[in-house]
PDB file of C-alpha atoms and ligand atoms in Angstrom:
ATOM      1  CA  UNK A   1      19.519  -7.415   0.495  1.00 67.00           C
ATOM      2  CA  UNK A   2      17.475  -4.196  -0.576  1.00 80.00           C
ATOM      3  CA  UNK A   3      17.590  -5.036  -3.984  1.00 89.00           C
ATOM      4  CA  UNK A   4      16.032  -8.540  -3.180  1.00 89.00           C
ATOM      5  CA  UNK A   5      13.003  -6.804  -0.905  1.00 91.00           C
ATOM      6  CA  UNK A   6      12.690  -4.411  -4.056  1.00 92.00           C
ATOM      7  CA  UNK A   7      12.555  -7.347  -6.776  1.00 93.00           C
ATOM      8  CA  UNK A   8      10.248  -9.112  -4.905  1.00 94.00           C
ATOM      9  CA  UNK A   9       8.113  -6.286  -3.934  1.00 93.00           C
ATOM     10  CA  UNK A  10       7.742  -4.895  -7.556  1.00 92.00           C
ATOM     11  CA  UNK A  11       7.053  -8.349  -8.753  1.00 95.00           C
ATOM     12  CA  UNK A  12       4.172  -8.862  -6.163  1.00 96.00           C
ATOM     13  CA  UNK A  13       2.677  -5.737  -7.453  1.00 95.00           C
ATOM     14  CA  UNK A  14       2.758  -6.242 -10.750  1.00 95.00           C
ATOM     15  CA  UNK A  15       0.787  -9.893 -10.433  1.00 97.00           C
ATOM     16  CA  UNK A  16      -1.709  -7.638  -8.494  1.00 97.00           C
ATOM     17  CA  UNK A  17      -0.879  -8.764  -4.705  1.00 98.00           C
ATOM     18  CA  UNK A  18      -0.122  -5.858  -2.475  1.00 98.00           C
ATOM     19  CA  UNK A  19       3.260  -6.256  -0.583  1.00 97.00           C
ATOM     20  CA  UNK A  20       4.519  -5.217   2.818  1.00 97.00           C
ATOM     21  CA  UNK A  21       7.441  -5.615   4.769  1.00 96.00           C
ATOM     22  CA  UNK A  22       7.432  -7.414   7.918  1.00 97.00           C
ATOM     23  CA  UNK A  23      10.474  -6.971  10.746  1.00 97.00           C
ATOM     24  CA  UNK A  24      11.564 -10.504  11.901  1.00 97.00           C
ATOM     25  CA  UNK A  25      13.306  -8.822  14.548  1.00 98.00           C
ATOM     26  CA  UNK A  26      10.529  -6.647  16.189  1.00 98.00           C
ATOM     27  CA  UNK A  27       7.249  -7.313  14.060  1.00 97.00           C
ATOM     28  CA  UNK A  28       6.940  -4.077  12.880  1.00 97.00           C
ATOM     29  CA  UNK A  29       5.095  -3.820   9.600  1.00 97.00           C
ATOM     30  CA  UNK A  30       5.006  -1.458   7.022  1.00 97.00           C
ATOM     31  CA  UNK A  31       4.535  -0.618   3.620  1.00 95.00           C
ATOM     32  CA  UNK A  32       7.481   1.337   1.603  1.00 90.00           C
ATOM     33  CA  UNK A  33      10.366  -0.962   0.745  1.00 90.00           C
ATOM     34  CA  UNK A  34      13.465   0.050   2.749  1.00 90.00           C
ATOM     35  CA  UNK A  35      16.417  -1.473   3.586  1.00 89.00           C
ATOM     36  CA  UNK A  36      15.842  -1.495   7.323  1.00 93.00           C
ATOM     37  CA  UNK A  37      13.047  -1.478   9.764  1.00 96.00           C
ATOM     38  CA  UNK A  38      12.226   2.209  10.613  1.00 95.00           C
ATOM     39  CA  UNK A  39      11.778   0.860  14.332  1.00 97.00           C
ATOM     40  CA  UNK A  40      14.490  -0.449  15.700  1.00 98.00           C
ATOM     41  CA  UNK A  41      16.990  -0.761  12.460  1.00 97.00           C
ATOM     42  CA  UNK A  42      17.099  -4.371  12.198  1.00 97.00           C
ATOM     43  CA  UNK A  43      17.992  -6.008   8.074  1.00 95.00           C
ATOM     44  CA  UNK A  44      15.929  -9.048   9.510  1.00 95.00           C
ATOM     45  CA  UNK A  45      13.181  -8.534   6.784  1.00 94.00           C
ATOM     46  CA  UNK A  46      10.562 -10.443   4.985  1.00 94.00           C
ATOM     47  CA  UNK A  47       8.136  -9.245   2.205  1.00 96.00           C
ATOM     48  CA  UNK A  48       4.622 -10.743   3.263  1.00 97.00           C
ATOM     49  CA  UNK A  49       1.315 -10.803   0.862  1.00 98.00           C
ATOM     50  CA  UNK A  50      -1.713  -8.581   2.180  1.00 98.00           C
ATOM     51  CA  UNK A  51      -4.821  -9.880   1.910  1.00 98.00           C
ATOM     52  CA  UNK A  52      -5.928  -6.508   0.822  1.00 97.00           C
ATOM     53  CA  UNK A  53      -8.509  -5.252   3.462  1.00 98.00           C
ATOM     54  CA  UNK A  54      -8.435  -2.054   5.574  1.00 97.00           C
ATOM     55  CA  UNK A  55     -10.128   0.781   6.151  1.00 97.00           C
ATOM     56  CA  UNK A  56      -9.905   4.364   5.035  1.00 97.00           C
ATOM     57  CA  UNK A  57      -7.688   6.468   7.962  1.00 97.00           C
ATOM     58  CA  UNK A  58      -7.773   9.987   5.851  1.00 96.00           C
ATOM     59  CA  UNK A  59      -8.570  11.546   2.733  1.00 94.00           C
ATOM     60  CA  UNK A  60      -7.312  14.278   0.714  1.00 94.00           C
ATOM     61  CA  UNK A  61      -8.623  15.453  -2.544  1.00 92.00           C
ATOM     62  CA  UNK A  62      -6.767  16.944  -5.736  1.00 91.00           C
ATOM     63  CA  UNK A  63      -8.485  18.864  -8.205  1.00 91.00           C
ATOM     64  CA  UNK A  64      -7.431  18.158 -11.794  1.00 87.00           C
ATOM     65  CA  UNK A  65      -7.905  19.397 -15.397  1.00 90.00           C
ATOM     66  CA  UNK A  66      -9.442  15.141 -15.910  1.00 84.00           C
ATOM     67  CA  UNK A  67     -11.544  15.704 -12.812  1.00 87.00           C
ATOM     68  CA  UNK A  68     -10.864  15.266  -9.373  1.00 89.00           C
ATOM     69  CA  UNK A  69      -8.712  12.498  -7.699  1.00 90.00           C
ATOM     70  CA  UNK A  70      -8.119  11.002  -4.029  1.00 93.00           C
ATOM     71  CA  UNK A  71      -5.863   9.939  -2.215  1.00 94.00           C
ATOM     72  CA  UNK A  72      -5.690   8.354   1.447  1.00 95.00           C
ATOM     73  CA  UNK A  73      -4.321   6.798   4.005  1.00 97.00           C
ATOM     74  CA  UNK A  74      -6.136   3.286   4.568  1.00 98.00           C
ATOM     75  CA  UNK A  75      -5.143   1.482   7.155  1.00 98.00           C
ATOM     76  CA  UNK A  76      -4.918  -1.934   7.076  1.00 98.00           C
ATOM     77  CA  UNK A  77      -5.650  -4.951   8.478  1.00 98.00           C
ATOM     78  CA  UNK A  78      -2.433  -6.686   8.839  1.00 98.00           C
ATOM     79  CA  UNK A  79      -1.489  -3.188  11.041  1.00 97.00           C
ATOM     80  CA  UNK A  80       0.642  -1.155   8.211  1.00 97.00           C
ATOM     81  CA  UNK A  81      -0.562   2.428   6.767  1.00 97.00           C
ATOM     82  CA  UNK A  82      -0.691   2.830   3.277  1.00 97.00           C
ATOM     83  CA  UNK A  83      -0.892   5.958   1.530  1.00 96.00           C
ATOM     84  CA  UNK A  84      -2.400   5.181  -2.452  1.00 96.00           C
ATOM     85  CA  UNK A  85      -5.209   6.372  -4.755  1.00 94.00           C
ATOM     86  CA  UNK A  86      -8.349   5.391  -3.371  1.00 94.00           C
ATOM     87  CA  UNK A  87     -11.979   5.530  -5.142  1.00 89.00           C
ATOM     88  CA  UNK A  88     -14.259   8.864  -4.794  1.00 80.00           C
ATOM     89  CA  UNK A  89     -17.264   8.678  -2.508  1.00 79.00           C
ATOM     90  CA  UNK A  90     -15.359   6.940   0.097  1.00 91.00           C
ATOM     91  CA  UNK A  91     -15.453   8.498   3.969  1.00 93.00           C
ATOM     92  CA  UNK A  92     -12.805   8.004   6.903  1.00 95.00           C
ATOM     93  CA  UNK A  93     -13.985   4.700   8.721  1.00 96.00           C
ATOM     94  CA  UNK A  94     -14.854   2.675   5.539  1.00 96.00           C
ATOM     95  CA  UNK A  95     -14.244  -0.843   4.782  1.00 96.00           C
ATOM     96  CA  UNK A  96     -12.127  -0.851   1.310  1.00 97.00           C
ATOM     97  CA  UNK A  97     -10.469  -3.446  -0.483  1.00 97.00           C
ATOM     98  CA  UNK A  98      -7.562  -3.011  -2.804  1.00 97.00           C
ATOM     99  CA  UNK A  99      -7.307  -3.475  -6.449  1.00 96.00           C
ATOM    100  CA  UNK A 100      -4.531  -2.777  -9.095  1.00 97.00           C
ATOM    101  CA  UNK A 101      -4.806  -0.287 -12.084  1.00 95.00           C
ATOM    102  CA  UNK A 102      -2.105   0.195 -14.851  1.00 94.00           C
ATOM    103  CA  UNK A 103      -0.424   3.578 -14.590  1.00 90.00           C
ATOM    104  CA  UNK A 104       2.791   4.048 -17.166  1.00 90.00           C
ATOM    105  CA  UNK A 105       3.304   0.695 -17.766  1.00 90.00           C
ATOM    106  CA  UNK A 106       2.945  -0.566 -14.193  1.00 91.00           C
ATOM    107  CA  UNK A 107       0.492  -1.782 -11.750  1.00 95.00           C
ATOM    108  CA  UNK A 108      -0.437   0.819  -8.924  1.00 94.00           C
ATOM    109  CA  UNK A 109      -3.051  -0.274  -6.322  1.00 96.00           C
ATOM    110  CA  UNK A 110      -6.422   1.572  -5.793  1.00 96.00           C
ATOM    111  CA  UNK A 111      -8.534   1.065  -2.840  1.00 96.00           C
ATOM    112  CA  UNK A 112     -12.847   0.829  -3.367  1.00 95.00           C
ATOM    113  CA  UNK A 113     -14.946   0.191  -0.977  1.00 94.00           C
ATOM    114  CA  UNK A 114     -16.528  -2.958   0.485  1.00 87.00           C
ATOM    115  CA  UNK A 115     -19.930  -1.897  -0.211  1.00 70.00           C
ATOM    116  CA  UNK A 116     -19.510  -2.258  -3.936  1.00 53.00           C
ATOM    117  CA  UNK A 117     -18.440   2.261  -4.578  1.00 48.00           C
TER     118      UNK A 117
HETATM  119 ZN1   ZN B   1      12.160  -3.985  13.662  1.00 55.29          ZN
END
């Protein structure tokens, strides 16, 4: 069963759709594939599409030797919390929308915001 979520999750990604995984049991969403929903432990599981809108819920900032990168929590609007690279210039409460950038081969999302940053 986990290797099915998994397949289909990585496959999603890589055609540039984010994933998430939705609890048939309870309706509890969420974002990291897993075997099981964190909430109440059910296998009753279906990988759903996002349609790749949120907003930003935090932001944290890395310095590195290429410049500095960010990464957040955006929250989005199908109700699950993601936690990816997001776009500089962004501030907690903004609109984003998610797009995909190759990292080692595979396709990682990146959030930017609405307003065209
Ligand atoms: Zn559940």
């Amino acid at each position: 069963m986990f290797d099915e979520i998994k397949k289909e999750y990585i496959n999603l990604m890589n055609n540039e759709k984010l994933p998430y995984i939705k609890c048939k049991s309870c309706g509890n969403v969420f974002f990291y594939p897993r075997d099981y929903c964190p909430k109440c432990n059910s296998k009753n599981l279906e990988v759903k599409v996002s349609k790749g809108d949120g907003k930003v819920f935090s932001i944290t900032k890395f310095q590195g030797k290429k410049g500095d990168t960010y990464y957040g929590i955006v929250e989005m609007d199908e109700g699950f919390r993601i936690y990816s690279n997001i776009k500089n210039s962004l501030e907690i409460g903004d609109k984003v929308t998610v797009e995909f950038i190759e990292e080692n081969g595979r396709k990682i999302p990146i959030f930017k915001g609405l307003s065209g940053t």
